[in-house]
CSV table of C-alpha atoms in Angstrom, one decimal:
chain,number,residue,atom,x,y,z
A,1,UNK,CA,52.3,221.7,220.3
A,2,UNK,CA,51.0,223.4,223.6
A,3,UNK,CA,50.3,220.8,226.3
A,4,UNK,CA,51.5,220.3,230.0
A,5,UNK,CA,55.1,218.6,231.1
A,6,UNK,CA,55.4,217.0,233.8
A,7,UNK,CA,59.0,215.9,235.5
A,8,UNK,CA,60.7,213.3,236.3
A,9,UNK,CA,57.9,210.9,234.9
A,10,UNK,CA,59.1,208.5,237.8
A,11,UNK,CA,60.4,209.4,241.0
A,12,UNK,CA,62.3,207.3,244.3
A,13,UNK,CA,62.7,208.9,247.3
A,14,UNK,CA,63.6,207.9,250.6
A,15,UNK,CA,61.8,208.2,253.6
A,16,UNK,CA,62.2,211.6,255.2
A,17,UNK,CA,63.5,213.5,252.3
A,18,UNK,CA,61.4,216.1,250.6
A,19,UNK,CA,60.6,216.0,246.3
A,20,UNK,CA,59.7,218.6,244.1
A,21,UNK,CA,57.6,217.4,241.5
A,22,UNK,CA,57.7,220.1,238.1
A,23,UNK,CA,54.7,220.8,236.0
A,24,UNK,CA,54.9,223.2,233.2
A,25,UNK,CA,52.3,224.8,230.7
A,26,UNK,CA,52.7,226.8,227.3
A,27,UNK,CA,48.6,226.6,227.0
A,28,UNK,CA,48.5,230.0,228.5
A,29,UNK,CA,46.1,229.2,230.8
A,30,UNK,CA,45.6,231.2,234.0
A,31,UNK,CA,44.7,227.7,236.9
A,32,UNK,CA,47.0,224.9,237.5
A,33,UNK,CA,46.0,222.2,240.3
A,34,UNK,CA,47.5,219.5,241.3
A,35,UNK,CA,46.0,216.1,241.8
A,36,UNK,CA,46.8,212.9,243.2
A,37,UNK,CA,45.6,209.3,242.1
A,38,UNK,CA,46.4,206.0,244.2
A,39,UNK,CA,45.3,202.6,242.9
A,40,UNK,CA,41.4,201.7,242.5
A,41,UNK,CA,40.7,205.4,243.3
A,42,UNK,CA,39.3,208.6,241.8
A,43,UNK,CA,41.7,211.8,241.3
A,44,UNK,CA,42.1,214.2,244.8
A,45,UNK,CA,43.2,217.6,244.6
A,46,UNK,CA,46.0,218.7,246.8
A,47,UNK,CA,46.3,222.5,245.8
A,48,UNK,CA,45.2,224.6,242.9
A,49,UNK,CA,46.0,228.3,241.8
A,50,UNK,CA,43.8,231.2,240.0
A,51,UNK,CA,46.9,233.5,239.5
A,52,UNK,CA,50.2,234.0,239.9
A,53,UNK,CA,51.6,233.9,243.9
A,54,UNK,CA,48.0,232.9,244.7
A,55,UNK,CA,47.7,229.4,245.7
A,56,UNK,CA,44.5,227.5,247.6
A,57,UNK,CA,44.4,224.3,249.5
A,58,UNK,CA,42.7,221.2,248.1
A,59,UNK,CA,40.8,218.1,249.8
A,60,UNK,CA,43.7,216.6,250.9
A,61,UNK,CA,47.0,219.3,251.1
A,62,UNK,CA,48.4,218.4,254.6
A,63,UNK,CA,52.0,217.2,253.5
A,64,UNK,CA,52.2,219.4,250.2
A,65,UNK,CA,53.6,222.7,249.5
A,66,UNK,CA,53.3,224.4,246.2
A,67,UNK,CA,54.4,227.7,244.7
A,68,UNK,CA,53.5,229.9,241.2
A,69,UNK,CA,56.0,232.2,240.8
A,70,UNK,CA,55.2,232.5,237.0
A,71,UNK,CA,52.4,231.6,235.2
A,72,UNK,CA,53.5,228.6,233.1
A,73,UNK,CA,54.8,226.8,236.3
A,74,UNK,CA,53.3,225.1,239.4
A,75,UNK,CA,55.6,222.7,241.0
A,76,UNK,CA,54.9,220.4,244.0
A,77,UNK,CA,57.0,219.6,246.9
A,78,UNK,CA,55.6,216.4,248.7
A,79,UNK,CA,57.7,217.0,252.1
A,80,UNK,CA,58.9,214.8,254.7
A,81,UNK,CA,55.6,215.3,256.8
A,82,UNK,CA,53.2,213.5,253.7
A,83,UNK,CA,52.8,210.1,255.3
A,84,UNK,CA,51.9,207.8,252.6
A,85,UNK,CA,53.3,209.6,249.5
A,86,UNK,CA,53.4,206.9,247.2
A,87,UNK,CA,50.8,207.6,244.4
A,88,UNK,CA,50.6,209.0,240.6
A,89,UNK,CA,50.7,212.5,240.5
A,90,UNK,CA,48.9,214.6,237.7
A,91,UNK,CA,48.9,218.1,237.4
A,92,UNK,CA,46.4,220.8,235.1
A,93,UNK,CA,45.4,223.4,233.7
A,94,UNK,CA,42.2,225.1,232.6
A,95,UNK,CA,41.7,228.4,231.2
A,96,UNK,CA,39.4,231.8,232.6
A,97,UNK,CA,38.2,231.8,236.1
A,98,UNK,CA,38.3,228.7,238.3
A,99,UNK,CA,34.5,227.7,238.3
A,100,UNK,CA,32.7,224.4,238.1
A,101,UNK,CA,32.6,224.5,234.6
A,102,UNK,CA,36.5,224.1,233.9
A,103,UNK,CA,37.4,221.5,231.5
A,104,UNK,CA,40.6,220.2,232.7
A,105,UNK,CA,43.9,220.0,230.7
A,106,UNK,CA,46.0,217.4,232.1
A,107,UNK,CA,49.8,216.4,232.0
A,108,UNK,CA,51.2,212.6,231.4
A,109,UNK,CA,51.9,212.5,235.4
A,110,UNK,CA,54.8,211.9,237.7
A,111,UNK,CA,54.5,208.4,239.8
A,112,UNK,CA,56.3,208.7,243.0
A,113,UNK,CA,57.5,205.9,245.4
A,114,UNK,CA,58.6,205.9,248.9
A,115,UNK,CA,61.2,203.3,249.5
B,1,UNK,CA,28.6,216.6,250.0
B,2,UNK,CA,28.5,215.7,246.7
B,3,UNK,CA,29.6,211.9,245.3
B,4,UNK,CA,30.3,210.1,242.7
B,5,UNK,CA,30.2,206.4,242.0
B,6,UNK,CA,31.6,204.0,239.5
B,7,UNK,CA,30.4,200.6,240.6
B,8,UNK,CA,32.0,199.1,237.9
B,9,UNK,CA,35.5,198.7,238.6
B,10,UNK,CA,36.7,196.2,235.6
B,11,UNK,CA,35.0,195.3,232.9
B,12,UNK,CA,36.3,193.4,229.9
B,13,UNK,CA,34.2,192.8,226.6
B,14,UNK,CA,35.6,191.2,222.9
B,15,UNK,CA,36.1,193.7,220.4
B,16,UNK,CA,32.8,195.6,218.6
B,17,UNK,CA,30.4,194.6,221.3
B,18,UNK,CA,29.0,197.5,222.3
B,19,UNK,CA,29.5,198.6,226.4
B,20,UNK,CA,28.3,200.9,228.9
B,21,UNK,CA,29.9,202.6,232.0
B,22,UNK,CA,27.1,203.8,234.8
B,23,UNK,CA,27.8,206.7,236.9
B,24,UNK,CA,25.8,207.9,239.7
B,25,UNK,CA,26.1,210.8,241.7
B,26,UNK,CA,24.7,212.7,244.7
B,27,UNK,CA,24.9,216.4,245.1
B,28,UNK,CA,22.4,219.2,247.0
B,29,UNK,CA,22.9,221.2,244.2
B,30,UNK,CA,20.3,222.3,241.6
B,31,UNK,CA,23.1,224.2,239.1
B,32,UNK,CA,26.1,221.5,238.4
B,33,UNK,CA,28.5,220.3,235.9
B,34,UNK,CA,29.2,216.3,235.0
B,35,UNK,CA,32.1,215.1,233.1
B,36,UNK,CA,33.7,211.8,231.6
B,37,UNK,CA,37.6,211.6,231.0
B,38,UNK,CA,39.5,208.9,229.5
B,39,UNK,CA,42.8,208.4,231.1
B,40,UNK,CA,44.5,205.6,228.4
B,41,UNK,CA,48.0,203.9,229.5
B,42,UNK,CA,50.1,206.9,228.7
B,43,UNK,CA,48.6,208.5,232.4
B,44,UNK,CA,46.9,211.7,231.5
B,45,UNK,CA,43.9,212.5,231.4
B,46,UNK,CA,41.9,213.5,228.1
B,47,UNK,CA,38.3,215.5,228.2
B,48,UNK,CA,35.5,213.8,226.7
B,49,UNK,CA,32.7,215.8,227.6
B,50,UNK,CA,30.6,218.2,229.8
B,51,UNK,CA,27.1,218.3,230.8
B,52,UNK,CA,25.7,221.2,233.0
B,53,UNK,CA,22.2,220.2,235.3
B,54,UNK,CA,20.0,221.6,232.8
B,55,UNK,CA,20.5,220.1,229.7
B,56,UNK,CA,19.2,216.5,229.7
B,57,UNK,CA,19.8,216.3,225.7
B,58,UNK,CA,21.3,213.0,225.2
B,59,UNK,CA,24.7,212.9,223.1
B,60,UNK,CA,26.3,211.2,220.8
B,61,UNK,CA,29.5,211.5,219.2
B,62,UNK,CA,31.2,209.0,216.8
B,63,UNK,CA,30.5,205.9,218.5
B,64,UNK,CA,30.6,207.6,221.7
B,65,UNK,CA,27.0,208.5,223.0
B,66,UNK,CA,25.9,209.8,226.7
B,67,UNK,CA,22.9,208.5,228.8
B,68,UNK,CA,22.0,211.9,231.5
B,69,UNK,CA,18.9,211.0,233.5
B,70,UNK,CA,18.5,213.7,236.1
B,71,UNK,CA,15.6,211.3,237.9
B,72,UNK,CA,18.1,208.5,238.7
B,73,UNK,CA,20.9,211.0,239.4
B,74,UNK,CA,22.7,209.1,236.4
B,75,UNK,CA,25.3,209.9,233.5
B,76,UNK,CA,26.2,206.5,231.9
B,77,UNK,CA,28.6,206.2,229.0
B,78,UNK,CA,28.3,204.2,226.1
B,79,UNK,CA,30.8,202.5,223.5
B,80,UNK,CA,29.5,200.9,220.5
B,81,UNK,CA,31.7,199.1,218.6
B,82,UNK,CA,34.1,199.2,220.8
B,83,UNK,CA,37.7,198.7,219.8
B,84,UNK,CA,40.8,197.9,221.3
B,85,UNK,CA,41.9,201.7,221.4
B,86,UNK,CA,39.0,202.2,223.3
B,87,UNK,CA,41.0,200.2,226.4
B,88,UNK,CA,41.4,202.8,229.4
B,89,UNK,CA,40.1,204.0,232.5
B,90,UNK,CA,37.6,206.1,232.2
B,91,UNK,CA,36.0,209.1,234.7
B,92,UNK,CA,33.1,210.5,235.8
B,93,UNK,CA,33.4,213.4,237.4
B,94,UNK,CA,31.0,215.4,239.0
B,95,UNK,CA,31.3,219.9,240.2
B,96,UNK,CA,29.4,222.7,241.4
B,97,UNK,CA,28.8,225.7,239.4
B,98,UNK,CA,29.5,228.0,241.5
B,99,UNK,CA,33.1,229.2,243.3
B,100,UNK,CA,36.1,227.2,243.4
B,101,UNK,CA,37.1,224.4,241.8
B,102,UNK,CA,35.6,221.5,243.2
B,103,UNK,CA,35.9,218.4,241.0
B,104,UNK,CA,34.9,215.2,242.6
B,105,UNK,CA,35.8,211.8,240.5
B,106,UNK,CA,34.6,208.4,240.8
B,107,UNK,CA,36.7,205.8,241.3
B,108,UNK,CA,37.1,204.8,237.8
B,109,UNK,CA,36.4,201.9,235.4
B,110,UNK,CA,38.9,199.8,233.7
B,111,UNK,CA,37.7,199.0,230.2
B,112,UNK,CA,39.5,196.2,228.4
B,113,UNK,CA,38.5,195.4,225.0
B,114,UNK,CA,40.4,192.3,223.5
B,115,UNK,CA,40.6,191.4,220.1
């Protein structure tokens, strides 16, 4: 079944290290984003990506990094400089050209805490 | 900017009453998109549906139907006959037509239904 895979599904890290955070799709769809979700709170997107090696900043990137080296694959590094990374994760995909109209495909999530 | 609000945060109703989520939003634009996604236990987040500015047709779907009033800058949600799948939190998102992708979400409302 074609869908999105996010790993781990729960994460611990320590403060000052970096974490990659994978997210993998065999929808063939051309944009991935990334969003994060903290408690009592609506979705935010950190970065999203038309194409391959082409990557844009969201509403709230400062602390993120991302790449897309192939199409299928848009992993997240929160780095040492995110503040207050603790949060659930989800990543997406949509098919065509980024517009307003994209119907999001979304992944189970990764939930990330900062000890 | 554009907005969205949720202003109900919980809500918790006896299985097969019927129940409806508001959503209000705010935007300067005259071409958008609204959309509601269900985000059960599990974490992701599943589509529902899509309404672009100009179509004020009301939906229904199963015992799903859509409320869009374009005069009080509302798409409410309604369950009838609710059942205890039906338990989630549940999105309203709101984008522009045009450029980049530029989803805002509402906070959310958790729907309980007991049996």
């Amino acid at each position: 079944d074609g869908g999105i895979t996010q790993s781990p599904k729960y994460l611990f890290r320590k403060e000052g290290q970096n974490v990659t955070l994978s997210c993998e799709q065999n929808l063939n769809h051309d944009a991935m984003y990334w969003y994060r979700q903290d408690p009592g709170q609506g979705l935010r997107l950190i970065y999203y990506s038309q194409i391959v090696n082409d990557f844009q900043k969201g509403d709230i990137a400062e602390g993120y990094s991302v790449s897309r080296e192939k199409k299928e694959s848009f992993p997240l590094t929160v780095t040492s400089a995110q503040k207050n990374p603790t949060a659930f994760y989800l990543c997406a995909s949509s098919t065509g050209r980024i517009s307003g109209a994209n119907v999001l495909t979304f992944g189970a999530g990764s939930r990330l805490t900062v000890l | 900017a554009q907005k969205v609000t949720q202003a109900q945060t919980e809500i918790s109703v006896v299985e097969k009453e019927d129940v409806t989520l508001d959503c209000v939003y705010e935007t300067r634009d005259t071409t958008y998109y609204l959309f509601w996604y269900k985000q059960p236990p599990s974490g992701e987040l599943v589509f529902l549906i899509r309404r672009n500015s100009f179509d004020e047709q009301n939906e229904i779907s199963g015992r799903y139907s859509w409320n869009f009033q374009k005069s009080t800058s509302s798409f409410n949600f309604t369950i009838t006959a609710s059942q205890v799948v039906d338990s989630a939190v549940y999105f309203c998102a709101l984008s522009e037509s045009q450029g980049a992708q530029k989803l805002v979400f509402g906070q959310g409302t958790r729907l309980t239904i007991n049996p």
